[in-house]
Short mmCIF file of C-alpha atoms in Angstrom, two decimals:
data_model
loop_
_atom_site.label_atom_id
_atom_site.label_comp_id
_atom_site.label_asym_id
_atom_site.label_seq_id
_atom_site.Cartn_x
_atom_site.Cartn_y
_atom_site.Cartn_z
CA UNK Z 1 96.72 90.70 61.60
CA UNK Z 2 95.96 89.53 64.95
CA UNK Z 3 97.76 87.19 67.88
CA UNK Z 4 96.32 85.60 70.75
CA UNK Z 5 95.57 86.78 74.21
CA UNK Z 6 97.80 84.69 76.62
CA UNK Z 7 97.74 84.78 80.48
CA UNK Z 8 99.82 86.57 82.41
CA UNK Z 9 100.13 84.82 86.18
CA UNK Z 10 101.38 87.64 88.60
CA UNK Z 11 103.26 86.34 91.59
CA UNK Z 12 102.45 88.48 94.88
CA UNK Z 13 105.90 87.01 96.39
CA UNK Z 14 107.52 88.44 93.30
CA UNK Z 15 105.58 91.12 90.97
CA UNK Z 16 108.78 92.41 89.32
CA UNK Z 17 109.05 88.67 87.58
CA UNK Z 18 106.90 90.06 84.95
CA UNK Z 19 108.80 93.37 84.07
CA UNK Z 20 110.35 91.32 80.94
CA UNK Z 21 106.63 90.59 79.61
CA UNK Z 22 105.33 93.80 80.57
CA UNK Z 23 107.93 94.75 78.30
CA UNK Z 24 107.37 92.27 75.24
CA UNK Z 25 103.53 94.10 75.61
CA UNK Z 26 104.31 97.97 75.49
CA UNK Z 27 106.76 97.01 72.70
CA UNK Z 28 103.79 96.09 70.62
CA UNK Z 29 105.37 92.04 70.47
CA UNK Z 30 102.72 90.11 72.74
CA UNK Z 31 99.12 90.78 74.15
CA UNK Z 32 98.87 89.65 77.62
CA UNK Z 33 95.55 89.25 80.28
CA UNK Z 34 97.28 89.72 83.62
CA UNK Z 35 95.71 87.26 86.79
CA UNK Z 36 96.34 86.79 90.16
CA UNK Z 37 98.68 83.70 89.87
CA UNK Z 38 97.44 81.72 93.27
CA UNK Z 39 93.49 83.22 92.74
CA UNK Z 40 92.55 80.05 90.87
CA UNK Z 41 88.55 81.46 91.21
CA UNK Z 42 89.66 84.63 89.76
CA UNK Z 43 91.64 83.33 87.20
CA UNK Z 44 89.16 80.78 85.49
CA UNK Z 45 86.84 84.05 86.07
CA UNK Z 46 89.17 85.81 84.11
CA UNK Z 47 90.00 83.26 81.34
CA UNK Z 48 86.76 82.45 80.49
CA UNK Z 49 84.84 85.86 80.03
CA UNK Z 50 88.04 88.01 78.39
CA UNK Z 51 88.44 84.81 75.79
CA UNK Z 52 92.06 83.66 76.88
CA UNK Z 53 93.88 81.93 74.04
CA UNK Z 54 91.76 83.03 71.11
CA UNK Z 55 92.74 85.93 68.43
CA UNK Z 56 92.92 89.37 69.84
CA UNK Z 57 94.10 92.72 67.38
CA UNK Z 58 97.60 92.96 68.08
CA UNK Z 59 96.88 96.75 68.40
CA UNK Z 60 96.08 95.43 71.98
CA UNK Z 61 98.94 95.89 75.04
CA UNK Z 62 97.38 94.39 78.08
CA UNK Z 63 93.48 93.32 78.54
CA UNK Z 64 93.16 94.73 82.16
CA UNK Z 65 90.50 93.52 84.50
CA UNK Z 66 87.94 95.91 86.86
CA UNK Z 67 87.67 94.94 90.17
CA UNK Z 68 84.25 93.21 89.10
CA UNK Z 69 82.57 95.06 92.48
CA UNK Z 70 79.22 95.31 90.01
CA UNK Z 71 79.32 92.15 88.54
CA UNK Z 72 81.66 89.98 85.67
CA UNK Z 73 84.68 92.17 85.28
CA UNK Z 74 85.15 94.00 82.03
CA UNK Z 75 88.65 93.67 80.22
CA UNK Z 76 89.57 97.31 79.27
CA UNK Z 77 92.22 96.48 76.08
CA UNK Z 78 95.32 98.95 76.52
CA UNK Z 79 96.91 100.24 73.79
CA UNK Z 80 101.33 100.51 73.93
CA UNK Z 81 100.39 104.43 73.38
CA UNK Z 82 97.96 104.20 76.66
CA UNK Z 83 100.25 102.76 78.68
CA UNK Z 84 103.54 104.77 77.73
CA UNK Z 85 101.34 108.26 77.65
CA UNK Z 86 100.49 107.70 80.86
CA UNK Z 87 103.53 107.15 82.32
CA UNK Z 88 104.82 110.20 80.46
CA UNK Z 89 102.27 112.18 81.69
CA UNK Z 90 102.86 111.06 85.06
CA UNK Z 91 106.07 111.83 85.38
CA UNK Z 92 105.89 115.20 83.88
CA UNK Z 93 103.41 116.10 86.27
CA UNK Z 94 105.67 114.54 89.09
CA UNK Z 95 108.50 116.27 88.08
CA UNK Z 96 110.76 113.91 86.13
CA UNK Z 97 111.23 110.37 86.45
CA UNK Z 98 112.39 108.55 89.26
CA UNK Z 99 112.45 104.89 90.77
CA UNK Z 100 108.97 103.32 92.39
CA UNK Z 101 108.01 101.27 95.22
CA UNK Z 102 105.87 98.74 94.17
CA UNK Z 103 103.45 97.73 97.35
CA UNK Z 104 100.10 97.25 95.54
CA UNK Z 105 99.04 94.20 93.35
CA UNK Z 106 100.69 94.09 89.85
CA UNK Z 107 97.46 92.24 88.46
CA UNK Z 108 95.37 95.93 89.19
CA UNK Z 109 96.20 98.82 86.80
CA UNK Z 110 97.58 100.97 89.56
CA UNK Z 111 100.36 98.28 90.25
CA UNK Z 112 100.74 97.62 86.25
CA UNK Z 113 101.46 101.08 86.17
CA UNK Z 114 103.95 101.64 88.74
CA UNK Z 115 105.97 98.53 87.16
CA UNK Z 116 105.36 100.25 83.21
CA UNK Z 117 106.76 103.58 84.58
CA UNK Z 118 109.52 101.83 85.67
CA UNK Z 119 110.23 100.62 82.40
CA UNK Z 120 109.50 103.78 80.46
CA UNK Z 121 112.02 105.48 83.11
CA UNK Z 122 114.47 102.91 82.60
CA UNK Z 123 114.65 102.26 86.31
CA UNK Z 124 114.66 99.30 88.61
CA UNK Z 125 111.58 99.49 90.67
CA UNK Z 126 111.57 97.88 94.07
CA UNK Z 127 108.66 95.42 94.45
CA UNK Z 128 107.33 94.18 98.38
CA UNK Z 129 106.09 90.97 99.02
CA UNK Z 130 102.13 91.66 99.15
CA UNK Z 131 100.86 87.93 99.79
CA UNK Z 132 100.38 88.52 103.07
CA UNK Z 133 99.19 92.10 102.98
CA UNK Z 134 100.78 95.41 103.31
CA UNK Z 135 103.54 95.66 106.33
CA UNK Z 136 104.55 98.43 107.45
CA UNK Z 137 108.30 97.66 108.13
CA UNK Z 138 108.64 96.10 104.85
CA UNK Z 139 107.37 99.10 103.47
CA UNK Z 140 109.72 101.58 105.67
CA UNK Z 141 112.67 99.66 104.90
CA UNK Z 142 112.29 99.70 101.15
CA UNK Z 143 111.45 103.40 101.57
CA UNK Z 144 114.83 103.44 103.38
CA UNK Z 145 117.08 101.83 100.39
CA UNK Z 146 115.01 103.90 97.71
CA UNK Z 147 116.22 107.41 99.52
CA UNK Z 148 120.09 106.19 99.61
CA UNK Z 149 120.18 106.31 95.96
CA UNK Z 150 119.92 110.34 95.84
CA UNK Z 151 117.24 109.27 93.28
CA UNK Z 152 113.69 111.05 93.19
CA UNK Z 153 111.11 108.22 94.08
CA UNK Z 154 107.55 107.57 94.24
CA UNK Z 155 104.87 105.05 95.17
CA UNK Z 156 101.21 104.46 94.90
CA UNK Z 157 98.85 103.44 97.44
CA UNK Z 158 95.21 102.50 98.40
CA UNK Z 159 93.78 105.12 100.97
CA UNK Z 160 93.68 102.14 103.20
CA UNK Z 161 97.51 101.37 103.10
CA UNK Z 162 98.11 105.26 103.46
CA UNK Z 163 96.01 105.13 106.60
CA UNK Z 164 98.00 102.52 107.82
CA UNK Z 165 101.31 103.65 107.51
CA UNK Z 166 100.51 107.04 109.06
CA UNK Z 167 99.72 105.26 112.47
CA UNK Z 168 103.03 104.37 113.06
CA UNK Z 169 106.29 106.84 113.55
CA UNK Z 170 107.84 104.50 111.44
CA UNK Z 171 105.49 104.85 108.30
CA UNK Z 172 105.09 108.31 108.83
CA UNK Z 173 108.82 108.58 107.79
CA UNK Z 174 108.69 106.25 105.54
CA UNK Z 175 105.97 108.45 103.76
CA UNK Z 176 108.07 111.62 103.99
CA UNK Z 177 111.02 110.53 102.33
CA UNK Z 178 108.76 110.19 98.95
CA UNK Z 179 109.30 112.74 96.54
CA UNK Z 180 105.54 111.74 95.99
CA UNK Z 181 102.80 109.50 96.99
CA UNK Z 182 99.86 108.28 94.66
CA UNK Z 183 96.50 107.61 96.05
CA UNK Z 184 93.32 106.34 93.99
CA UNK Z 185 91.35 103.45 93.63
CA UNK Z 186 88.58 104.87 95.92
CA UNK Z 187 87.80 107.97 97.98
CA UNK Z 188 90.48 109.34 100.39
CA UNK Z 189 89.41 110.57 104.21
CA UNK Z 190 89.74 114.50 103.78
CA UNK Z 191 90.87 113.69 107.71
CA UNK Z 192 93.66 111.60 106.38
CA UNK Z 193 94.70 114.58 103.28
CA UNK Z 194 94.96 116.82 106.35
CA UNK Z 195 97.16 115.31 108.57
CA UNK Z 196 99.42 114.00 105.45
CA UNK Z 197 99.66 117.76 104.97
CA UNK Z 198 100.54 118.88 107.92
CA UNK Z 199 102.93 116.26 108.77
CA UNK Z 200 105.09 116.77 104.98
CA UNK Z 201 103.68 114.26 103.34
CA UNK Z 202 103.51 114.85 99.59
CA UNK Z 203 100.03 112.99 98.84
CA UNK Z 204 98.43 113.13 95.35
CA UNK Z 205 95.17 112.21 94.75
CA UNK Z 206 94.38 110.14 91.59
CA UNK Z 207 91.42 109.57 90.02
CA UNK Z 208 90.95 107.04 86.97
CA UNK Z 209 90.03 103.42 86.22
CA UNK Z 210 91.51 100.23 84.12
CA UNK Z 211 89.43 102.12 81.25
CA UNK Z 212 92.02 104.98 81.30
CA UNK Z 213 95.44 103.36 82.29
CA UNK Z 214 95.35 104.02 85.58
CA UNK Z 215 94.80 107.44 87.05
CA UNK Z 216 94.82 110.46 84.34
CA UNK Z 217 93.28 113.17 86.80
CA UNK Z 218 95.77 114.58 89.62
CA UNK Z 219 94.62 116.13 92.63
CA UNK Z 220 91.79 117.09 90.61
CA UNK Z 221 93.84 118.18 87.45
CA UNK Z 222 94.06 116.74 84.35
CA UNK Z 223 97.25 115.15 82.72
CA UNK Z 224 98.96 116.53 79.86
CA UNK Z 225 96.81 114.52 76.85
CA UNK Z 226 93.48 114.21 79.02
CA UNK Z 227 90.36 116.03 78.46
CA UNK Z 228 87.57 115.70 81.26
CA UNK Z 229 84.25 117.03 80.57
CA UNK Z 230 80.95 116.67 82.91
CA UNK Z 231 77.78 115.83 80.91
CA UNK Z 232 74.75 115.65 82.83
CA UNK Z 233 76.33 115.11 86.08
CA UNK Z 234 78.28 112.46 84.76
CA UNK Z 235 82.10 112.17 84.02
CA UNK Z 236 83.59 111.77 80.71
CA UNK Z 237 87.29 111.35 80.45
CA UNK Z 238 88.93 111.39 76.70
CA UNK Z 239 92.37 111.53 75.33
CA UNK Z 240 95.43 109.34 74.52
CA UNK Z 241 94.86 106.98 77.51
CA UNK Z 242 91.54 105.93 76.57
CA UNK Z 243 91.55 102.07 76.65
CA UNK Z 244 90.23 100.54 72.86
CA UNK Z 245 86.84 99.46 74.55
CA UNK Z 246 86.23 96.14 76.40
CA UNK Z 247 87.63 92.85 75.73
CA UNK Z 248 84.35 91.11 76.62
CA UNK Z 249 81.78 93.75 76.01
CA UNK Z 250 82.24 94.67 72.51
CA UNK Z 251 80.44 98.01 71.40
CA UNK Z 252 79.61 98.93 74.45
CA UNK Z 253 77.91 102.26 75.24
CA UNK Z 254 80.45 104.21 77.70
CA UNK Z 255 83.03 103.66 74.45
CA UNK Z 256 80.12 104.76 72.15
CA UNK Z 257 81.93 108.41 71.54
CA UNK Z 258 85.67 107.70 69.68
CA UNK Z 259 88.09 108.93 72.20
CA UNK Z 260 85.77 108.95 75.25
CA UNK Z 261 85.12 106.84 77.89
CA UNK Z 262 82.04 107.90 79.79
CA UNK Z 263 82.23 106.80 83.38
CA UNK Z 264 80.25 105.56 86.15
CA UNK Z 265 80.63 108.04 88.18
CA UNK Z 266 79.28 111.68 88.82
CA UNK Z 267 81.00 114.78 89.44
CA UNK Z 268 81.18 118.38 88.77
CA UNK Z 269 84.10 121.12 88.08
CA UNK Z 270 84.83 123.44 90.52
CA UNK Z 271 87.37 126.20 90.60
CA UNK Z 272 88.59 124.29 87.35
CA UNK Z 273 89.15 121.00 89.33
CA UNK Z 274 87.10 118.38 88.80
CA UNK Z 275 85.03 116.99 92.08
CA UNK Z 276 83.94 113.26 92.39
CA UNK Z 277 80.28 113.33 93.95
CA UNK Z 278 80.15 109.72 93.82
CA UNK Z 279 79.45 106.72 91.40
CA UNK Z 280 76.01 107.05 89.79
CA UNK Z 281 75.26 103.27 89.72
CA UNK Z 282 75.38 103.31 93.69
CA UNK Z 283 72.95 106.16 93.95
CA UNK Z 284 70.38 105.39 96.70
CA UNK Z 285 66.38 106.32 96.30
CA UNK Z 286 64.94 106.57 99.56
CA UNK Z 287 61.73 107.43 99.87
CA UNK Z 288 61.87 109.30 96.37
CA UNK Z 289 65.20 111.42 97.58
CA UNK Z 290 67.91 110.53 95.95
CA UNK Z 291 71.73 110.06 98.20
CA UNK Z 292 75.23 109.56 96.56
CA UNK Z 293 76.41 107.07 99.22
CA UNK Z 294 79.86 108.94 99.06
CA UNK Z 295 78.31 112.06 100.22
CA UNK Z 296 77.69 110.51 103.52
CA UNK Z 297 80.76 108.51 103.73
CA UNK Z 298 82.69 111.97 104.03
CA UNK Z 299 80.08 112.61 106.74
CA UNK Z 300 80.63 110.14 108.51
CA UNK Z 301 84.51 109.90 108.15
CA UNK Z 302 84.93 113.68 109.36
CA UNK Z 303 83.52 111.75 112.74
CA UNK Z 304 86.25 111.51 115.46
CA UNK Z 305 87.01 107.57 115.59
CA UNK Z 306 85.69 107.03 112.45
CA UNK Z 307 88.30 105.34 110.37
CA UNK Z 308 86.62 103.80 107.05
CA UNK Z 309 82.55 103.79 105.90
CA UNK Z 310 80.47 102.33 103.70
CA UNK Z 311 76.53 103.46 102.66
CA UNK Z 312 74.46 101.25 100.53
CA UNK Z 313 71.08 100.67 100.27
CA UNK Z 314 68.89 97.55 100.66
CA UNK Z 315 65.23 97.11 99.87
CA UNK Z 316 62.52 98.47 102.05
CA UNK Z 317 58.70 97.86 101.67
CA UNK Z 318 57.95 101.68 101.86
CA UNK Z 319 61.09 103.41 100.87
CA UNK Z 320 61.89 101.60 97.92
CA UNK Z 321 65.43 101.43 99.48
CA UNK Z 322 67.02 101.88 103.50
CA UNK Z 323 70.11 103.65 103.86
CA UNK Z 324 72.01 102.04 106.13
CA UNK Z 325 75.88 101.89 106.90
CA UNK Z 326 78.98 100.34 108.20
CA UNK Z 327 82.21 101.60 109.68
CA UNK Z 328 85.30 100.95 111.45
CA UNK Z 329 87.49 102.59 114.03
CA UNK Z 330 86.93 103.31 117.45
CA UNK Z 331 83.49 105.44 117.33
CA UNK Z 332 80.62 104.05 119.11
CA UNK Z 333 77.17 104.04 117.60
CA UNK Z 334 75.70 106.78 119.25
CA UNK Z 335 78.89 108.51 118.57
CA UNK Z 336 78.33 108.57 115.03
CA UNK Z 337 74.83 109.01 115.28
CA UNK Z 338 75.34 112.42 117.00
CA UNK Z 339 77.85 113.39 114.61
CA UNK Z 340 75.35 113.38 111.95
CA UNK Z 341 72.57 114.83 113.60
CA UNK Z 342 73.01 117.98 111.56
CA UNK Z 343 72.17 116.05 108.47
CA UNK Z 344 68.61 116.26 106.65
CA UNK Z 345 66.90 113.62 108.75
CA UNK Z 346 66.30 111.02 106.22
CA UNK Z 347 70.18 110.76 105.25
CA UNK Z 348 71.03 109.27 108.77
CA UNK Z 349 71.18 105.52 108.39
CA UNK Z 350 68.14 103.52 109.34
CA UNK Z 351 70.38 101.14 110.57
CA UNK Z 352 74.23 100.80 111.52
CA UNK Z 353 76.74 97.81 112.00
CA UNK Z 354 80.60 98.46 113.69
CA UNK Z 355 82.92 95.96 111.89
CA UNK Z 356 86.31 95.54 112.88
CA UNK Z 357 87.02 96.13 108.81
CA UNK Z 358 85.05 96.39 105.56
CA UNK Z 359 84.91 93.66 102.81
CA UNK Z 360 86.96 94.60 99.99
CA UNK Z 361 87.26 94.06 96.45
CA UNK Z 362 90.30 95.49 95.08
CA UNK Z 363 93.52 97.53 96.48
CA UNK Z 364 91.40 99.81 98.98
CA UNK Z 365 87.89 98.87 97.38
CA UNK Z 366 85.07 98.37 99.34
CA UNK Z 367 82.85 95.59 98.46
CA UNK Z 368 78.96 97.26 98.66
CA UNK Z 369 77.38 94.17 97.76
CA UNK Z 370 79.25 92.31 100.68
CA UNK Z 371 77.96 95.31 102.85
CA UNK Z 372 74.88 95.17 101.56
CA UNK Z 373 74.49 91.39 102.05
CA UNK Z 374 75.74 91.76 105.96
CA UNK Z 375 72.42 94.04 106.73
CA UNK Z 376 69.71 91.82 103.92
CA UNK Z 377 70.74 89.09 105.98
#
């Protein structure tokens, strides 16, 4: 038996409008593709390549987009077990349910997921306004009403909302009164992780994709039913969050393994946590030495008045590929470049570009291709 695939507009003036279909989905009644409801772009994008209004397996939750940052986004199909194990698992790790602040977009799988916990919990969650961005007295005040309920609460953010909302007093209190704080969806400033610390606030690291629910690996440990494994440098996540392969892409190889979704990214286990290196799709070859971009991105970000950075490579006529990067915060050039003279010389960036911010593709993404487009031009 099967049922159709039917769009899902989310309004960012009003996420929580689609708790009741959210609902219909993890109760196994409707299959829904969730889309940006004013991103008319997007949402042809969307309709067209995940096959909106034709038969889908009813096994099939939610079809959830990637961010599309290499190309036609892939429709991971969520299962009501993916989404509800998750939650579980989140919360158990947490340390029991509580309510959530919702300040990310409920189209993404990290704002799905804060709304789905919700509903598992059998809570209200309190949803901000994120048309026009992420502000930060919006977000203190709703971290004010949260903490006069006596309840336990939580949010999830991008690394580039926490980093905002630490450079005020006002966020920074905001922040503290969480029981805990989520952060995924890209690589967090190990600056930033210290100074949460040592100011109280409870940050957790997430790591995990569309593919897997939403993050299923916490501050390097895994959840209760997910198994990581590291197979020739690259990361395989399996267990009950698995999505049921891609909408679009049936058969496709990182699915290839029942129960396993092999990832795009590299890593390694350490003292029984697992480490990101980087994604293995972004590697750089320059001059036949190979660079995860990431690796210098820490570099550079452990930089006094370095606030966010992205390495990419673009073609060069005797490297094969340049590295070359871009930044924000208040670093000069030749600030940076001294901070990374202790590097192997032919990691430092052939070339470097200050931007007052970085192209983005998703909560807290950085676009590389829109990088790599500003130094090819």
């Amino acid at each position: 038996m099967s049922r159709h695939l039917d769009i899902l507009p989310v309004d960012p003036h009003d996420p929580g409008a689609v708790l009741p279909a959210l609902e219909e989905a993890i109760g196994g009644r409707h299959t829904y593709l969730p889309v940006p409801a004013f991103d008319s772009t997007r949402t042809e994008l969307l309709r067209h390549s995940q096959r909106a209004g034709e038969p889908i397996d009813d096994a099939v939750a939610l079809v959830v987009a990637t961010s599309g940052s290499t190309g036609t986004p892939k429709g991971a199909q969520l299962t009501p077990e993916n989404l509800v194990t998750s939650a579980d698992d989140t919360h158990q790790r947490l340390g029991g349910t509580g309510q959530w602040l919702l300040a990310m977009p409920a189209h993404h799988i990290a704002g799905i997921q804060v709304l789905v916990r919700s509903l598992v919990a059998g809570t209200e969650p309190l949803c901000l306004d994120v048309s026009q961005g992420f502000h930060i007295d919006a977000f203190a005040d709703a971290a004010a009403r949260l903490s006069a309920t006596g309840d336990r609460i939580y949010t999830s953010l991008a690394p580039l909302q926490l980093n905002k909302a630490m450079e005020t007093l006002a966020g920074i209190d905001a922040l503290r009164s969480f029981d805990a704080v989520l952060v995924g969806g890209a690589a967090t400033d190990p600056k930033l992780l210290s100074a949460a610390e040592k100011l109280g606030i409870n940050v957790v690291t997430t790591y995990g994709s569309s593919e897997t629910a939403g993050g299923c690996v916490y501050d390097g440990r895994p959840l209760a039913h997910t198994r990581v494994r590291v197979r020739g440098g690259r990361i395989h996540l399996g267990g009950a969050t698995i999505a049921h392969g891609y909408r679009n892409l049936p058969g496709h190889e990182a699915f290839a393994e029942p129960g396993w979704f092999a990832t795009s990214d590299g890593g390694e286990i350490r003292d029984q946590r697992l480490v990101v290196t980087g994604r293995l799709d972004a590697v750089i070859t320059s001059g036949g030495m190979k660079l995860h971009p990431e690796v210098l991105e820490r570099e550079m970000m452990l930089i006094d008045g370095v606030a966010n950075a992205c390495v990419v490579g673009i073609p060069h006529p005797r490297f094969g590929q340049a590295i070359v990067a871009a930044y924000t915060g208040t670093a000069e050039i030749p600030e940076l470049l001294d901070g990374l003279a202790h590097l192997p010389r032919w990691q430092v960036p052939k070339d470097v570009r200050h931007l007052d911010k970085l192209p983005v593709t998703g909560p807290g993404k950085v676009d590389r291709r829109a990088v790599a487009k500003l130094f090819e031009a």
